[in-house]
Amino acid sequence: MKNKLKEMLLRGEKPIGTFCGLNSPTAIECLGRTGLDFVIIDCEHSPAEAETAMELIRAAELSNLTPLCRVRDLSRSAVLKLLDVGARGLIVPNIHSVEEVQQIIDYAKFAPIGQRGFCPTRKDGWGFDTERTTAETMAVMNEATLLLPQCETKEALENIEAITAMEGVDGIFIGPFDLSISMGLPGQFDHPTMQAAFARIRKACRESGKFCFLFTGSPAGVADGFATGYDAMVMGIDTLLLISGVKSQVEAAKKAMEK
């Protein structure tokens, strides 16, 4: 199993992705023709479960997009099923403690790093896509699977240095909205306290050699994020991109009609 997104990150490139809320394989195929590098299938804020995620992952693979998934909760089955159907990485929301992160590592990474359950599944062609031994397959999957806890609570921020230092954590995904709400500054991303929080997360990632992802809602935010030092940027949600894209076209049509 290859992870094109991780390869891009290791080369110091600037990958851009978006969230999938439409839960449509056709929408994923369309996104694959836009220049995006990866897509995040959202099993937290959308109705998608593992069966739907599998179809979306397949569409992403066929469209040259790296499929990541955001898990619905911290349960073993929520983590394991998404990896077994082929997710190249997991974003894990609502983290508060080092102990929770260790639990996620145990669910998502094979021994000796974690305690992930092994079974031939779609991830390895049900065992027919490789001639590797079980131990070799486990090592390859550990290396190819990005595990990205979200820093979106003040408790996660308080423990960020310990979290980023943990073996099995590949990076941090910053959820700026929930983090700002947790810190009593909803949506005030330019507030000095929030800016200091973002800088602290970036520094912890750098010092531990881990990747740092940030969500933004605009193209300008993507450019600013990379200029600030983030490794990957997530721009909006496919639902919002659809609305804004069509809305701009309708407005342009109406404006042209006035001439």
PDB file of C-alpha atoms in Angstrom:
ATOM      1  CA  MET A   1       0.000   0.000   0.000  1.00  0.00           C
ATOM      2  CA  LYS A   2       1.473   3.327  -1.091  1.00  0.00           C
ATOM      3  CA  ASN A   3       0.654   6.661   0.437  1.00  0.00           C
ATOM      4  CA  LYS A   4       1.174   9.389  -2.156  1.00  0.00           C
ATOM      5  CA  LEU A   5       0.346  12.122   0.359  1.00  0.00           C
ATOM      6  CA  LYS A   6       3.030  10.987   2.790  1.00  0.00           C
ATOM      7  CA  GLU A   7       5.544  10.800  -0.052  1.00  0.00           C
ATOM      8  CA  MET A   8       4.703  14.398  -0.985  1.00  0.00           C
ATOM      9  CA  LEU A   9       5.106  15.510   2.628  1.00  0.00           C
ATOM     10  CA  LEU A  10       8.486  13.808   2.936  1.00  0.00           C
ATOM     11  CA  ARG A  11       9.640  15.583  -0.227  1.00  0.00           C
ATOM     12  CA  GLY A  12       8.626  18.934   1.251  1.00  0.00           C
ATOM     13  CA  GLU A  13       5.881  19.544  -1.283  1.00  0.00           C
ATOM     14  CA  LYS A  14       2.708  21.475  -0.466  1.00  0.00           C
ATOM     15  CA  PRO A  15      -0.326  19.161  -0.672  1.00  0.00           C
ATOM     16  CA  ILE A  16      -3.841  20.611  -0.641  1.00  0.00           C
ATOM     17  CA  GLY A  17      -6.971  18.664   0.256  1.00  0.00           C
ATOM     18  CA  THR A  18     -10.595  19.115   1.183  1.00  0.00           C
ATOM     19  CA  PHE A  19     -13.257  17.405   3.253  1.00  0.00           C
ATOM     20  CA  CYS A  20     -15.904  15.223   1.632  1.00  0.00           C
ATOM     21  CA  GLY A  21     -19.403  15.821   2.992  1.00  0.00           C
ATOM     22  CA  LEU A  22     -21.435  14.927  -0.098  1.00  0.00           C
ATOM     23  CA  ASN A  23     -20.547  11.235   0.322  1.00  0.00           C
ATOM     24  CA  SER A  24     -20.765  10.728  -3.435  1.00  0.00           C
ATOM     25  CA  PRO A  25     -18.230   8.684  -5.423  1.00  0.00           C
ATOM     26  CA  THR A  26     -19.026  10.899  -8.414  1.00  0.00           C
ATOM     27  CA  ALA A  27     -18.187  14.001  -6.360  1.00  0.00           C
ATOM     28  CA  ILE A  28     -14.877  12.388  -5.387  1.00  0.00           C
ATOM     29  CA  GLU A  29     -14.134  11.647  -9.050  1.00  0.00           C
ATOM     30  CA  CYS A  30     -14.837  15.295  -9.876  1.00  0.00           C
ATOM     31  CA  LEU A  31     -12.518  16.459  -7.093  1.00  0.00           C
ATOM     32  CA  GLY A  32      -9.820  14.277  -8.620  1.00  0.00           C
ATOM     33  CA  ARG A  33      -9.885  16.542 -11.660  1.00  0.00           C
ATOM     34  CA  THR A  34      -9.365  19.800  -9.793  1.00  0.00           C
ATOM     35  CA  GLY A  35      -5.686  19.647  -8.823  1.00  0.00           C
ATOM     36  CA  LEU A  36      -6.330  18.565  -5.224  1.00  0.00           C
ATOM     37  CA  ASP A  37      -3.940  16.024  -3.724  1.00  0.00           C
ATOM     38  CA  PHE A  38      -6.050  14.367  -1.042  1.00  0.00           C
ATOM     39  CA  VAL A  39      -9.573  14.125   0.293  1.00  0.00           C
ATOM     40  CA  ILE A  40     -10.825  13.576   3.833  1.00  0.00           C
ATOM     41  CA  ILE A  41     -13.910  11.390   4.101  1.00  0.00           C
ATOM     42  CA  ASP A  42     -15.744  12.709   7.128  1.00  0.00           C
ATOM     43  CA  CYS A  43     -17.311  10.038   9.329  1.00  0.00           C
ATOM     44  CA  GLU A  44     -17.664  12.488  12.232  1.00  0.00           C
ATOM     45  CA  HIS A  45     -19.816  15.311  10.876  1.00  0.00           C
ATOM     46  CA  SER A  46     -21.481  13.407   8.019  1.00  0.00           C
ATOM     47  CA  PRO A  47     -23.655  10.264   8.019  1.00  0.00           C
ATOM     48  CA  ALA A  48     -20.899   8.192   6.374  1.00  0.00           C
ATOM     49  CA  GLU A  49     -19.923   4.877   7.930  1.00  0.00           C
ATOM     50  CA  ALA A  50     -17.323   2.318   6.836  1.00  0.00           C
ATOM     51  CA  GLU A  51     -19.393   0.874   3.979  1.00  0.00           C
ATOM     52  CA  THR A  52     -19.873   4.305   2.416  1.00  0.00           C
ATOM     53  CA  ALA A  53     -16.251   5.215   3.144  1.00  0.00           C
ATOM     54  CA  MET A  54     -15.084   2.148   1.207  1.00  0.00           C
ATOM     55  CA  GLU A  55     -16.868   3.312  -1.949  1.00  0.00           C
ATOM     56  CA  LEU A  56     -15.486   6.827  -1.544  1.00  0.00           C
ATOM     57  CA  ILE A  57     -11.975   5.491  -0.951  1.00  0.00           C
ATOM     58  CA  ARG A  58     -12.249   3.451  -4.139  1.00  0.00           C
ATOM     59  CA  ALA A  59     -13.330   6.542  -6.080  1.00  0.00           C
ATOM     60  CA  ALA A  60     -10.404   8.510  -4.632  1.00  0.00           C
ATOM     61  CA  GLU A  61      -7.910   5.806  -5.584  1.00  0.00           C
ATOM     62  CA  LEU A  62      -9.246   5.785  -9.142  1.00  0.00           C
ATOM     63  CA  SER A  63      -9.003   9.590  -9.269  1.00  0.00           C
ATOM     64  CA  ASN A  64      -5.406   9.953  -8.042  1.00  0.00           C
ATOM     65  CA  LEU A  65      -6.450  11.378  -4.665  1.00  0.00           C
ATOM     66  CA  THR A  66      -5.055  10.071  -1.380  1.00  0.00           C
ATOM     67  CA  PRO A  67      -8.034   9.043   0.780  1.00  0.00           C
ATOM     68  CA  LEU A  68      -7.951   9.962   4.456  1.00  0.00           C
ATOM     69  CA  CYS A  69     -10.852   9.474   6.851  1.00  0.00           C
ATOM     70  CA  ARG A  70     -11.941  11.330   9.955  1.00  0.00           C
ATOM     71  CA  VAL A  71     -13.237   8.782  12.440  1.00  0.00           C
ATOM     72  CA  ARG A  72     -16.598   9.150  14.146  1.00  0.00           C
ATOM     73  CA  ASP A  73     -15.274   8.422  17.655  1.00  0.00           C
ATOM     74  CA  LEU A  74     -12.426   6.808  19.567  1.00  0.00           C
ATOM     75  CA  SER A  75     -13.762   3.245  19.432  1.00  0.00           C
ATOM     76  CA  ARG A  76     -11.738   0.314  18.138  1.00  0.00           C
ATOM     77  CA  SER A  77     -14.212  -0.587  15.410  1.00  0.00           C
ATOM     78  CA  ALA A  78     -14.483   3.019  14.160  1.00  0.00           C
ATOM     79  CA  VAL A  79     -10.712   3.079  13.671  1.00  0.00           C
ATOM     80  CA  LEU A  80     -10.135  -0.489  12.484  1.00  0.00           C
ATOM     81  CA  LYS A  81     -12.870  -0.659   9.841  1.00  0.00           C
ATOM     82  CA  LEU A  82     -11.743   2.510   8.052  1.00  0.00           C
ATOM     83  CA  LEU A  83      -8.186   1.233   7.838  1.00  0.00           C
ATOM     84  CA  ASP A  84      -9.314  -2.199   6.671  1.00  0.00           C
ATOM     85  CA  VAL A  85     -11.299  -0.706   3.769  1.00  0.00           C
ATOM     86  CA  GLY A  86      -8.240   1.217   2.593  1.00  0.00           C
ATOM     87  CA  ALA A  87      -7.944   4.622   4.270  1.00  0.00           C
ATOM     88  CA  ARG A  88      -4.353   5.860   3.950  1.00  0.00           C
ATOM     89  CA  GLY A  89      -4.640   7.848   7.125  1.00  0.00           C
ATOM     90  CA  LEU A  90      -6.959   8.774   9.973  1.00  0.00           C
ATOM     91  CA  ILE A  91      -7.823  12.113  11.511  1.00  0.00           C
ATOM     92  CA  VAL A  92      -9.062  11.598  15.049  1.00  0.00           C
ATOM     93  CA  PRO A  93     -11.245  14.316  16.613  1.00  0.00           C
ATOM     94  CA  ASN A  94     -12.025  15.396  20.164  1.00  0.00           C
ATOM     95  CA  ILE A  95      -8.713  14.431  21.749  1.00  0.00           C
ATOM     96  CA  HIS A  96      -8.144  15.505  25.346  1.00  0.00           C
ATOM     97  CA  SER A  97      -5.308  13.402  26.752  1.00  0.00           C
ATOM     98  CA  VAL A  98      -2.142  11.440  26.095  1.00  0.00           C
ATOM     99  CA  GLU A  99      -4.004   8.330  27.225  1.00  0.00           C
ATOM    100  CA  GLU A 100      -6.586   8.780  24.476  1.00  0.00           C
ATOM    101  CA  VAL A 101      -3.856   9.147  21.885  1.00  0.00           C
ATOM    102  CA  GLN A 102      -2.192   5.964  23.109  1.00  0.00           C
ATOM    103  CA  GLN A 103      -5.505   4.169  22.723  1.00  0.00           C
ATOM    104  CA  ILE A 104      -5.760   5.386  19.125  1.00  0.00           C
ATOM    105  CA  ILE A 105      -2.204   4.230  18.416  1.00  0.00           C
ATOM    106  CA  ASP A 106      -3.084   0.809  19.806  1.00  0.00           C
ATOM    107  CA  TYR A 107      -6.109   0.607  17.495  1.00  0.00           C
ATOM    108  CA  ALA A 108      -4.450   2.014  14.351  1.00  0.00           C
ATOM    109  CA  LYS A 109      -0.882   0.690  14.355  1.00  0.00           C
ATOM    110  CA  PHE A 110       0.284  -2.907  14.227  1.00  0.00           C
ATOM    111  CA  ALA A 111       2.743  -4.343  16.747  1.00  0.00           C
ATOM    112  CA  PRO A 112       5.302  -3.478  17.922  1.00  0.00           C
ATOM    113  CA  ILE A 113       3.972   0.108  17.851  1.00  0.00           C
ATOM    114  CA  GLY A 114       0.344  -0.658  18.620  1.00  0.00           C
ATOM    115  CA  GLN A 115      -2.121  -3.530  18.852  1.00  0.00           C
ATOM    116  CA  ARG A 116      -4.072  -3.253  15.589  1.00  0.00           C
ATOM    117  CA  GLY A 117      -5.966  -6.411  14.727  1.00  0.00           C
ATOM    118  CA  PHE A 118      -4.738  -8.217  11.604  1.00  0.00           C
ATOM    119  CA  CYS A 119      -6.969  -9.672   8.915  1.00  0.00           C
ATOM    120  CA  PRO A 120      -6.703  -9.894   5.108  1.00  0.00           C
ATOM    121  CA  THR A 121      -9.038  -7.138   3.903  1.00  0.00           C
ATOM    122  CA  ARG A 122      -9.442  -4.657   1.082  1.00  0.00           C
ATOM    123  CA  LYS A 123      -6.345  -2.759   2.264  1.00  0.00           C
ATOM    124  CA  ASP A 124      -4.082  -5.564   0.965  1.00  0.00           C
ATOM    125  CA  GLY A 125      -6.336  -7.141  -1.643  1.00  0.00           C
ATOM    126  CA  TRP A 126      -7.472  -9.716   0.919  1.00  0.00           C
ATOM    127  CA  GLY A 127      -3.894 -10.947   1.023  1.00  0.00           C
ATOM    128  CA  PHE A 128      -3.558 -11.434  -2.738  1.00  0.00           C
ATOM    129  CA  ASP A 129      -1.870  -8.116  -3.571  1.00  0.00           C
ATOM    130  CA  THR A 130       1.423  -8.989  -1.918  1.00  0.00           C
ATOM    131  CA  GLU A 131       3.797 -11.859  -1.297  1.00  0.00           C
ATOM    132  CA  ARG A 132       5.045 -10.291   1.926  1.00  0.00           C
ATOM    133  CA  THR A 133       4.999 -12.163   5.183  1.00  0.00           C
ATOM    134  CA  THR A 134       2.526 -11.100   7.841  1.00  0.00           C
ATOM    135  CA  ALA A 135       5.279  -9.270   9.727  1.00  0.00           C
ATOM    136  CA  GLU A 136       6.404  -7.483   6.560  1.00  0.00           C
ATOM    137  CA  THR A 137       2.839  -6.461   5.739  1.00  0.00           C
ATOM    138  CA  MET A 138       2.366  -5.070   9.243  1.00  0.00           C
ATOM    139  CA  ALA A 139       5.545  -3.007   8.956  1.00  0.00           C
ATOM    140  CA  VAL A 140       4.559  -1.635   5.530  1.00  0.00           C
ATOM    141  CA  MET A 141       1.077  -0.714   6.753  1.00  0.00           C
ATOM    142  CA  ASN A 142       2.463   1.041   9.817  1.00  0.00           C
ATOM    143  CA  GLU A 143       4.769   3.111   7.632  1.00  0.00           C
ATOM    144  CA  ALA A 144       2.097   3.941   5.040  1.00  0.00           C
ATOM    145  CA  THR A 145      -0.691   4.860   7.461  1.00  0.00           C
ATOM    146  CA  LEU A 146      -0.835   8.477   8.620  1.00  0.00           C
ATOM    147  CA  LEU A 147      -2.221   8.864  12.122  1.00  0.00           C
ATOM    148  CA  LEU A 148      -3.207  12.479  12.792  1.00  0.00           C
ATOM    149  CA  PRO A 149      -4.848  13.314  16.125  1.00  0.00           C
ATOM    150  CA  GLN A 150      -6.738  16.603  16.020  1.00  0.00           C
ATOM    151  CA  CYS A 151      -5.711  19.421  18.289  1.00  0.00           C
ATOM    152  CA  GLU A 152      -9.085  21.042  18.802  1.00  0.00           C
ATOM    153  CA  THR A 153      -9.408  21.170  22.589  1.00  0.00           C
ATOM    154  CA  LYS A 154      -7.508  23.175  25.174  1.00  0.00           C
ATOM    155  CA  GLU A 155      -6.586  19.894  26.884  1.00  0.00           C
ATOM    156  CA  ALA A 156      -4.967  18.586  23.700  1.00  0.00           C
ATOM    157  CA  LEU A 157      -3.083  21.874  23.399  1.00  0.00           C
ATOM    158  CA  GLU A 158      -1.852  21.578  26.979  1.00  0.00           C
ATOM    159  CA  ASN A 159      -0.461  18.108  26.165  1.00  0.00           C
ATOM    160  CA  ILE A 160       0.703  18.827  22.622  1.00  0.00           C
ATOM    161  CA  GLU A 161       4.440  18.318  23.252  1.00  0.00           C
ATOM    162  CA  ALA A 162       3.829  14.900  24.818  1.00  0.00           C
ATOM    163  CA  ILE A 163       1.370  13.921  22.068  1.00  0.00           C
ATOM    164  CA  THR A 164       3.644  14.824  19.176  1.00  0.00           C
ATOM    165  CA  ALA A 165       6.540  12.940  20.776  1.00  0.00           C
ATOM    166  CA  MET A 166       4.603   9.652  20.836  1.00  0.00           C
ATOM    167  CA  GLU A 167       5.695   6.827  18.517  1.00  0.00           C
ATOM    168  CA  GLY A 168       2.830   6.103  16.158  1.00  0.00           C
ATOM    169  CA  VAL A 169       1.664   9.704  15.865  1.00  0.00           C
ATOM    170  CA  ASP A 170       2.566  10.959  12.379  1.00  0.00           C
ATOM    171  CA  GLY A 171       1.322  14.504  12.735  1.00  0.00           C
ATOM    172  CA  ILE A 172      -1.312  16.840  14.104  1.00  0.00           C
ATOM    173  CA  PHE A 173      -4.422  18.143  12.392  1.00  0.00           C
ATOM    174  CA  ILE A 174      -5.468  21.527  13.798  1.00  0.00           C
ATOM    175  CA  GLY A 175      -9.203  22.097  14.017  1.00  0.00           C
ATOM    176  CA  PRO A 176      -9.164  25.884  14.413  1.00  0.00           C
ATOM    177  CA  PHE A 177     -12.892  26.385  15.010  1.00  0.00           C
ATOM    178  CA  ASP A 178     -13.307  23.900  17.853  1.00  0.00           C
ATOM    179  CA  LEU A 179      -9.937  24.851  19.335  1.00  0.00           C
ATOM    180  CA  SER A 180     -10.924  28.512  19.410  1.00  0.00           C
ATOM    181  CA  ILE A 181     -14.290  27.617  20.971  1.00  0.00           C
ATOM    182  CA  SER A 182     -12.588  25.438  23.583  1.00  0.00           C
ATOM    183  CA  MET A 183     -10.333  28.370  24.448  1.00  0.00           C
ATOM    184  CA  GLY A 184     -13.259  30.785  24.789  1.00  0.00           C
ATOM    185  CA  LEU A 185     -12.381  32.657  21.588  1.00  0.00           C
ATOM    186  CA  PRO A 186     -14.828  31.274  18.992  1.00  0.00           C
ATOM    187  CA  GLY A 187     -13.641  32.067  15.481  1.00  0.00           C
ATOM    188  CA  GLN A 188     -11.093  34.653  16.680  1.00  0.00           C
ATOM    189  CA  PHE A 189      -8.143  33.091  14.852  1.00  0.00           C
ATOM    190  CA  ASP A 190      -6.130  36.324  14.783  1.00  0.00           C
ATOM    191  CA  HIS A 191      -6.357  36.788  18.560  1.00  0.00           C
ATOM    192  CA  PRO A 192      -2.867  36.732  20.130  1.00  0.00           C
ATOM    193  CA  THR A 193      -3.824  33.775  22.319  1.00  0.00           C
ATOM    194  CA  MET A 194      -4.902  31.761  19.292  1.00  0.00           C
ATOM    195  CA  GLN A 195      -1.838  32.740  17.314  1.00  0.00           C
ATOM    196  CA  ALA A 196       0.334  31.604  20.210  1.00  0.00           C
ATOM    197  CA  ALA A 197      -1.552  28.307  20.330  1.00  0.00           C
ATOM    198  CA  PHE A 198      -1.017  27.700  16.620  1.00  0.00           C
ATOM    199  CA  ALA A 199       2.681  28.530  16.977  1.00  0.00           C
ATOM    200  CA  ARG A 200       3.005  26.144  19.926  1.00  0.00           C
ATOM    201  CA  ILE A 201       1.481  23.283  17.900  1.00  0.00           C
ATOM    202  CA  ARG A 202       3.742  23.964  14.931  1.00  0.00           C
ATOM    203  CA  LYS A 203       6.801  24.080  17.190  1.00  0.00           C
ATOM    204  CA  ALA A 204       5.878  20.802  18.883  1.00  0.00           C
ATOM    205  CA  CYS A 205       5.481  19.125  15.491  1.00  0.00           C
ATOM    206  CA  ARG A 206       8.799  20.478  14.233  1.00  0.00           C
ATOM    207  CA  GLU A 207      10.707  19.398  17.314  1.00  0.00           C
ATOM    208  CA  SER A 208       9.249  15.874  17.088  1.00  0.00           C
ATOM    209  CA  GLY A 209       9.663  15.577  13.328  1.00  0.00           C
ATOM    210  CA  LYS A 210       5.915  15.309  12.775  1.00  0.00           C
ATOM    211  CA  PHE A 211       3.653  16.831  10.095  1.00  0.00           C
ATOM    212  CA  CYS A 212       1.293  19.713  10.845  1.00  0.00           C
ATOM    213  CA  PHE A 213      -2.029  20.082   8.975  1.00  0.00           C
ATOM    214  CA  LEU A 214      -4.372  23.078   9.159  1.00  0.00           C
ATOM    215  CA  PHE A 215      -7.947  23.630   8.017  1.00  0.00           C
ATOM    216  CA  THR A 216      -8.853  26.871   6.272  1.00  0.00           C
ATOM    217  CA  GLY A 217     -11.834  28.149   4.355  1.00  0.00           C
ATOM    218  CA  SER A 218     -10.194  30.090   1.555  1.00  0.00           C
ATOM    219  CA  PRO A 219      -7.466  30.038  -1.111  1.00  0.00           C
ATOM    220  CA  ALA A 220      -5.755  32.932   0.662  1.00  0.00           C
ATOM    221  CA  GLY A 221      -5.775  30.871   3.844  1.00  0.00           C
ATOM    222  CA  VAL A 222      -4.000  28.050   2.020  1.00  0.00           C
ATOM    223  CA  ALA A 223      -1.242  30.389   0.822  1.00  0.00           C
ATOM    224  CA  ASP A 224      -0.890  31.978   4.264  1.00  0.00           C
ATOM    225  CA  GLY A 225      -0.759  28.552   5.912  1.00  0.00           C
ATOM    226  CA  PHE A 226       2.090  27.308   3.762  1.00  0.00           C
ATOM    227  CA  ALA A 227       3.931  30.609   4.195  1.00  0.00           C
ATOM    228  CA  THR A 228       3.578  30.223   7.967  1.00  0.00           C
ATOM    229  CA  GLY A 229       5.082  26.749   7.887  1.00  0.00           C
ATOM    230  CA  TYR A 230       2.282  24.195   7.807  1.00  0.00           C
ATOM    231  CA  ASP A 231       3.021  20.995   5.894  1.00  0.00           C
ATOM    232  CA  ALA A 232      -0.429  20.442   4.370  1.00  0.00           C
ATOM    233  CA  MET A 233      -3.558  22.554   4.040  1.00  0.00           C
ATOM    234  CA  VAL A 234      -7.209  21.515   3.934  1.00  0.00           C
ATOM    235  CA  MET A 235      -9.424  23.974   2.075  1.00  0.00           C
ATOM    236  CA  GLY A 236     -13.083  23.849   2.970  1.00  0.00           C
ATOM    237  CA  ILE A 237     -15.624  21.107   2.360  1.00  0.00           C
ATOM    238  CA  ASP A 238     -16.916  19.834  -0.970  1.00  0.00           C
ATOM    239  CA  THR A 239     -20.439  20.995  -0.065  1.00  0.00           C
ATOM    240  CA  LEU A 240     -19.245  24.559   0.497  1.00  0.00           C
ATOM    241  CA  LEU A 241     -17.066  24.489  -2.610  1.00  0.00           C
ATOM    242  CA  LEU A 242     -20.087  23.378  -4.639  1.00  0.00           C
ATOM    243  CA  ILE A 243     -22.276  26.142  -3.263  1.00  0.00           C
ATOM    244  CA  SER A 244     -19.673  28.881  -3.652  1.00  0.00           C
ATOM    245  CA  GLY A 245     -18.663  27.710  -7.135  1.00  0.00           C
ATOM    246  CA  VAL A 246     -22.185  27.539  -8.508  1.00  0.00           C
ATOM    247  CA  LYS A 247     -23.160  30.737  -6.715  1.00  0.00           C
ATOM    248  CA  SER A 248     -20.319  32.655  -8.365  1.00  0.00           C
ATOM    249  CA  GLN A 249     -21.328  31.313 -11.786  1.00  0.00           C
ATOM    250  CA  VAL A 250     -24.976  32.271 -11.277  1.00  0.00           C
ATOM    251  CA  GLU A 251     -23.984  35.754 -10.133  1.00  0.00           C
ATOM    252  CA  ALA A 252     -21.725  36.107 -13.193  1.00  0.00           C
ATOM    253  CA  ALA A 253     -24.557  34.987 -15.464  1.00  0.00           C
ATOM    254  CA  LYS A 254     -26.982  37.504 -13.970  1.00  0.00           C
ATOM    255  CA  LYS A 255     -24.405  40.263 -14.227  1.00  0.00           C
ATOM    256  CA  ALA A 256     -23.817  39.408 -17.898  1.00  0.00           C
ATOM    257  CA  MET A 257     -27.580  39.540 -18.493  1.00  0.00           C
ATOM    258  CA  GLU A 258     -27.650  43.148 -17.321  1.00  0.00           C
ATOM    259  CA  LYS A 259     -25.328  44.303 -20.108  1.00  0.00           C
TER     260      LYS A 259
END
